[in-house]
């Protein structure tokens, strides 16, 4: 790329003989935000962030997301990478890192979240939602069980369910996730998860693709 429109290109470094279309060239960048670090009594921690795709019709397929952990002096101390996530058009999706050991050799300062992608990772897709729901939930013996229902007329695969747990003030005090490899159309699947905390008053499940078809 030479930052000029030349050699038959339809725009600056896009279209025509250029391998990058002008539609992709003009997409808005992905936005990320670190939301919460959750401390547990066993000295483990979990990290929660969100990825925001402001673009219509275009998503990202199988890209890594990384939490960057800095100490109170601003020095980078650790990187925690989620190997692959996918992001649908117009989606706000959560990213979590679970069961990390609380550091003992430094105090955690700032944490950021970044998604590693380039313009060639964009994928044009039609679907903008996942028709799954988590119902018939039951809490028993430090576990949460329920039924995931596929309300779509197509099978759904390679999805993660992220559950956030809230206190009476609406603050996130726990998070967990479960992998859904495959669900047939208009069918259901039973799941049971270990509760990360018992001191919650409500919870919310969200579903996100790990791989776009």
mmCIF file of C-alpha atoms in Angstrom:
data_model
loop_
_atom_site.group_PDB
_atom_site.id
_atom_site.type_symbol
_atom_site.label_atom_id
_atom_site.label_comp_id
_atom_site.label_asym_id
_atom_site.label_seq_id
_atom_site.Cartn_x
_atom_site.Cartn_y
_atom_site.Cartn_z
ATOM 1 C CA UNK A 1 0.000 0.000 0.000
ATOM 2 C CA UNK A 2 1.372 3.392 -1.044
ATOM 3 C CA UNK A 3 -1.500 5.606 0.231
ATOM 4 C CA UNK A 4 -2.261 6.714 -3.341
ATOM 5 C CA UNK A 5 -4.971 5.891 -5.850
ATOM 6 C CA UNK A 6 -3.093 4.528 -8.846
ATOM 7 C CA UNK A 7 -2.607 1.505 -11.122
ATOM 8 C CA UNK A 8 -6.334 1.228 -11.826
ATOM 9 C CA UNK A 9 -7.447 1.225 -8.204
ATOM 10 C CA UNK A 10 -11.027 2.316 -7.462
ATOM 11 C CA UNK A 11 -9.904 4.160 -4.333
ATOM 12 C CA UNK A 12 -6.783 4.769 -2.278
ATOM 13 C CA UNK A 13 -5.125 1.355 -1.942
ATOM 14 C CA UNK A 14 -8.375 -0.501 -2.698
ATOM 15 C CA UNK A 15 -10.432 -1.942 -5.544
ATOM 16 C CA UNK A 16 -9.391 -2.790 -9.072
ATOM 17 C CA UNK A 17 -6.133 -4.786 -9.086
ATOM 18 C CA UNK A 18 -5.714 -4.259 -5.318
ATOM 19 C CA UNK A 19 -6.560 -7.414 -3.295
ATOM 20 C CA UNK A 20 -8.503 -5.280 -0.813
ATOM 21 C CA UNK A 21 -11.985 -4.042 -1.715
ATOM 22 C CA UNK A 22 -12.888 -0.417 -1.047
ATOM 23 C CA UNK A 23 -15.848 -1.574 1.031
ATOM 24 C CA UNK A 24 -13.525 -3.330 3.445
ATOM 25 C CA UNK A 25 -11.013 -0.497 3.316
ATOM 26 C CA UNK A 26 -13.654 1.889 4.602
ATOM 27 C CA UNK A 27 -14.912 -0.268 7.488
ATOM 28 C CA UNK A 28 -14.764 1.178 10.984
ATOM 29 C CA UNK A 29 -12.228 -0.377 13.364
ATOM 30 C CA UNK A 30 -13.220 -2.792 16.095
ATOM 31 C CA UNK A 31 -13.575 -1.200 19.539
ATOM 32 C CA UNK A 32 -12.609 -2.913 22.781
ATOM 33 C CA UNK A 33 -13.155 -2.144 26.445
ATOM 34 C CA UNK A 34 -11.934 -3.827 29.600
ATOM 35 C CA UNK A 35 -14.891 -4.094 31.984
ATOM 36 C CA UNK A 36 -13.970 -5.848 35.204
ATOM 37 C CA UNK A 37 -11.420 -7.833 37.165
ATOM 38 C CA UNK A 38 -13.118 -10.243 39.553
ATOM 39 C CA UNK A 39 -11.322 -11.453 42.674
ATOM 40 C CA UNK A 40 -12.334 -14.750 44.290
ATOM 41 C CA UNK A 41 -11.644 -16.034 47.832
ATOM 42 C CA UNK A 42 -9.296 -18.763 46.531
ATOM 43 C CA UNK A 43 -6.936 -16.050 45.168
ATOM 44 C CA UNK A 44 -7.973 -16.665 41.588
ATOM 45 C CA UNK A 45 -9.170 -13.911 39.284
ATOM 46 C CA UNK A 46 -11.262 -13.653 36.134
ATOM 47 C CA UNK A 47 -11.155 -10.924 33.495
ATOM 48 C CA UNK A 48 -14.150 -9.549 31.592
ATOM 49 C CA UNK A 49 -14.056 -7.342 28.521
ATOM 50 C CA UNK A 50 -16.183 -6.527 25.505
ATOM 51 C CA UNK A 51 -15.575 -6.234 21.777
ATOM 52 C CA UNK A 52 -17.764 -3.891 19.717
ATOM 53 C CA UNK A 53 -18.186 -4.192 15.957
ATOM 54 C CA UNK A 54 -19.851 -1.022 14.588
ATOM 55 C CA UNK A 55 -20.017 -2.357 11.021
ATOM 56 C CA UNK A 56 -23.037 -3.701 9.183
ATOM 57 C CA UNK A 57 -22.734 -6.880 7.072
ATOM 58 C CA UNK A 58 -19.099 -7.494 8.025
ATOM 59 C CA UNK A 59 -17.707 -9.624 10.854
ATOM 60 C CA UNK A 60 -14.388 -10.993 12.062
ATOM 61 C CA UNK A 61 -13.704 -14.709 11.991
ATOM 62 C CA UNK A 62 -11.357 -16.561 14.377
ATOM 63 C CA UNK A 63 -9.120 -13.776 15.617
ATOM 64 C CA UNK A 64 -7.211 -13.753 18.935
ATOM 65 C CA UNK A 65 -8.127 -11.437 21.798
ATOM 66 C CA UNK A 66 -5.557 -10.543 24.436
ATOM 67 C CA UNK A 67 -5.815 -9.034 27.897
ATOM 68 C CA UNK A 68 -2.757 -6.893 28.717
ATOM 69 C CA UNK A 69 -2.087 -6.667 32.457
ATOM 70 C CA UNK A 70 0.013 -3.764 33.761
ATOM 71 C CA UNK A 71 1.299 -3.104 37.262
ATOM 72 C CA UNK A 72 0.714 0.150 39.157
ATOM 73 C CA UNK A 73 3.835 1.687 37.595
ATOM 74 C CA UNK A 74 2.486 1.106 34.070
ATOM 75 C CA UNK A 75 4.814 -1.772 33.248
ATOM 76 C CA UNK A 76 3.366 -4.643 31.226
ATOM 77 C CA UNK A 77 3.511 -7.757 33.396
ATOM 78 C CA UNK A 78 1.368 -10.375 31.672
ATOM 79 C CA UNK A 79 -0.566 -11.188 28.516
ATOM 80 C CA UNK A 80 -3.561 -13.522 28.548
ATOM 81 C CA UNK A 81 -4.652 -14.547 25.049
ATOM 82 C CA UNK A 82 -7.937 -16.119 24.042
ATOM 83 C CA UNK A 83 -6.922 -18.100 20.958
ATOM 84 C CA UNK A 84 -9.953 -17.344 18.824
ATOM 85 C CA UNK A 85 -13.126 -15.314 18.917
ATOM 86 C CA UNK A 86 -15.477 -14.241 16.159
ATOM 87 C CA UNK A 87 -17.571 -11.097 15.997
ATOM 88 C CA UNK A 88 -20.837 -10.712 14.111
ATOM 89 C CA UNK A 89 -21.897 -7.499 12.358
ATOM 90 C CA UNK A 90 -23.135 -4.877 14.842
ATOM 91 C CA UNK A 91 -22.339 -7.212 17.724
ATOM 92 C CA UNK A 92 -21.239 -6.327 21.226
ATOM 93 C CA UNK A 93 -19.630 -9.537 22.449
ATOM 94 C CA UNK A 94 -18.046 -10.424 25.771
ATOM 95 C CA UNK A 95 -14.592 -11.914 26.220
ATOM 96 C CA UNK A 96 -13.549 -13.652 29.431
ATOM 97 C CA UNK A 97 -10.407 -15.195 30.863
ATOM 98 C CA UNK A 98 -11.178 -17.534 33.744
ATOM 99 C CA UNK A 99 -9.372 -19.002 36.744
ATOM 100 C CA UNK A 100 -6.153 -17.011 36.539
ATOM 101 C CA UNK A 101 -3.823 -16.937 39.510
ATOM 102 C CA UNK A 102 -3.748 -13.615 41.334
ATOM 103 C CA UNK A 103 -0.185 -12.257 40.993
ATOM 104 C CA UNK A 104 1.897 -12.155 44.152
ATOM 105 C CA UNK A 105 4.962 -10.297 42.844
ATOM 106 C CA UNK A 106 3.217 -7.109 41.688
ATOM 107 C CA UNK A 107 0.021 -5.104 42.172
ATOM 108 C CA UNK A 108 -2.354 -4.996 39.232
ATOM 109 C CA UNK A 109 -2.837 -1.555 37.747
ATOM 110 C CA UNK A 110 -4.398 -1.004 34.344
ATOM 111 C CA UNK A 111 -5.802 -3.830 32.200
ATOM 112 C CA UNK A 112 -6.635 -3.423 28.518
ATOM 113 C CA UNK A 113 -8.126 -5.691 25.862
ATOM 114 C CA UNK A 114 -6.993 -5.851 22.264
ATOM 115 C CA UNK A 115 -8.079 -7.865 19.211
ATOM 116 C CA UNK A 116 -5.376 -8.856 16.725
ATOM 117 C CA UNK A 117 -6.705 -8.581 13.170
ATOM 118 C CA UNK A 118 -6.038 -6.968 9.826
ATOM 119 C CA UNK A 119 -8.247 -5.872 6.940
ATOM 120 C CA UNK A 120 -8.062 -9.304 5.304
ATOM 121 C CA UNK A 121 -9.749 -10.928 8.342
ATOM 122 C CA UNK A 122 -13.104 -9.285 7.603
ATOM 123 C CA UNK A 123 -15.831 -11.641 6.386
ATOM 124 C CA UNK A 124 -19.110 -10.601 4.764
ATOM 125 C CA UNK A 125 -21.974 -12.461 6.426
ATOM 126 C CA UNK A 126 -25.770 -12.305 6.580
ATOM 127 C CA UNK A 127 -26.669 -13.394 10.103
ATOM 128 C CA UNK A 128 -26.565 -10.779 12.842
ATOM 129 C CA UNK A 129 -27.724 -12.839 15.840
ATOM 130 C CA UNK A 130 -27.587 -16.277 17.428
ATOM 131 C CA UNK A 131 -31.024 -17.741 18.133
ATOM 132 C CA UNK A 132 -30.129 -19.549 21.350
ATOM 133 C CA UNK A 133 -31.666 -19.196 24.806
ATOM 134 C CA UNK A 134 -30.781 -20.527 28.262
ATOM 135 C CA UNK A 135 -33.924 -21.590 30.161
ATOM 136 C CA UNK A 136 -35.256 -23.912 32.886
ATOM 137 C CA UNK A 137 -32.323 -22.937 35.076
ATOM 138 C CA UNK A 138 -31.759 -24.486 38.492
ATOM 139 C CA UNK A 139 -29.213 -23.759 41.191
ATOM 140 C CA UNK A 140 -28.178 -26.721 43.317
ATOM 141 C CA UNK A 141 -25.047 -27.744 45.216
ATOM 142 C CA UNK A 142 -22.864 -24.921 43.854
ATOM 143 C CA UNK A 143 -23.872 -25.614 40.253
ATOM 144 C CA UNK A 144 -26.087 -23.905 37.703
ATOM 145 C CA UNK A 145 -27.932 -26.174 35.307
ATOM 146 C CA UNK A 146 -30.323 -25.391 32.495
ATOM 147 C CA UNK A 147 -31.353 -26.041 28.924
ATOM 148 C CA UNK A 148 -29.912 -24.321 25.855
ATOM 149 C CA UNK A 149 -32.547 -24.161 23.125
ATOM 150 C CA UNK A 150 -31.780 -23.666 19.441
ATOM 151 C CA UNK A 151 -34.721 -21.675 18.105
ATOM 152 C CA UNK A 152 -33.266 -21.590 14.600
ATOM 153 C CA UNK A 153 -34.191 -23.872 11.697
ATOM 154 C CA UNK A 154 -30.473 -24.467 11.123
ATOM 155 C CA UNK A 155 -27.870 -26.224 13.273
ATOM 156 C CA UNK A 156 -25.597 -24.012 15.362
ATOM 157 C CA UNK A 157 -22.012 -24.908 16.257
ATOM 158 C CA UNK A 158 -18.807 -23.455 17.702
ATOM 159 C CA UNK A 159 -20.523 -21.131 20.158
ATOM 160 C CA UNK A 160 -19.621 -20.107 23.684
ATOM 161 C CA UNK A 161 -22.146 -19.166 26.349
ATOM 162 C CA UNK A 162 -20.853 -16.505 28.752
ATOM 163 C CA UNK A 163 -22.747 -16.022 32.010
ATOM 164 C CA UNK A 164 -22.306 -12.933 34.172
ATOM 165 C CA UNK A 165 -23.432 -12.936 37.808
ATOM 166 C CA UNK A 166 -24.599 -9.741 39.533
ATOM 167 C CA UNK A 167 -25.045 -8.508 43.090
ATOM 168 C CA UNK A 168 -27.991 -6.438 44.383
ATOM 169 C CA UNK A 169 -26.425 -3.282 42.915
ATOM 170 C CA UNK A 170 -26.053 -4.760 39.442
ATOM 171 C CA UNK A 171 -22.284 -5.110 39.752
ATOM 172 C CA UNK A 172 -20.633 -8.107 38.077
ATOM 173 C CA UNK A 173 -19.248 -10.370 40.826
ATOM 174 C CA UNK A 174 -18.661 -13.569 38.861
ATOM 175 C CA UNK A 175 -18.370 -14.933 35.353
ATOM 176 C CA UNK A 176 -18.164 -18.328 33.704
ATOM 177 C CA UNK A 177 -18.556 -19.850 30.255
ATOM 178 C CA UNK A 178 -19.464 -23.063 28.463
ATOM 179 C CA UNK A 179 -18.614 -24.334 24.987
ATOM 180 C CA UNK A 180 -21.424 -25.482 22.698
ATOM 181 C CA UNK A 181 -20.004 -27.642 19.944
ATOM 182 C CA UNK A 182 -23.224 -28.442 18.067
ATOM 183 C CA UNK A 183 -26.996 -28.178 18.467
ATOM 184 C CA UNK A 184 -29.464 -29.499 15.916
ATOM 185 C CA UNK A 185 -32.192 -27.216 14.535
ATOM 186 C CA UNK A 186 -35.127 -26.609 16.887
ATOM 187 C CA UNK A 187 -33.579 -28.793 19.573
ATOM 188 C CA UNK A 188 -32.063 -28.408 23.027
ATOM 189 C CA UNK A 189 -29.032 -29.340 25.091
ATOM 190 C CA UNK A 190 -28.648 -29.736 28.849
ATOM 191 C CA UNK A 191 -25.696 -28.006 30.511
ATOM 192 C CA UNK A 192 -24.346 -27.806 34.045
ATOM 193 C CA UNK A 193 -21.756 -25.273 35.189
ATOM 194 C CA UNK A 194 -19.894 -24.752 38.443
ATOM 195 C CA UNK A 195 -20.878 -21.484 40.074
ATOM 196 C CA UNK A 196 -17.966 -19.028 40.385
ATOM 197 C CA UNK A 197 -19.735 -17.360 43.314
ATOM 198 C CA UNK A 198 -22.808 -17.987 45.449
ATOM 199 C CA UNK A 199 -23.380 -14.391 46.533
ATOM 200 C CA UNK A 200 -25.346 -13.278 43.482
ATOM 201 C CA UNK A 201 -28.946 -12.175 43.055
ATOM 202 C CA UNK A 202 -29.223 -12.501 39.253
ATOM 203 C CA UNK A 203 -27.348 -13.675 36.185
ATOM 204 C CA UNK A 204 -27.427 -13.193 32.426
ATOM 205 C CA UNK A 205 -26.313 -15.479 29.607
ATOM 206 C CA UNK A 206 -25.034 -14.344 26.219
ATOM 207 C CA UNK A 207 -23.987 -16.399 23.212
ATOM 208 C CA UNK A 208 -21.090 -15.671 20.867
ATOM 209 C CA UNK A 209 -19.525 -17.478 17.928
ATOM 210 C CA UNK A 210 -16.000 -18.797 18.155
ATOM 211 C CA UNK A 211 -16.052 -19.650 14.459
ATOM 212 C CA UNK A 212 -18.230 -18.254 11.687
ATOM 213 C CA UNK A 213 -19.394 -20.654 9.015
#
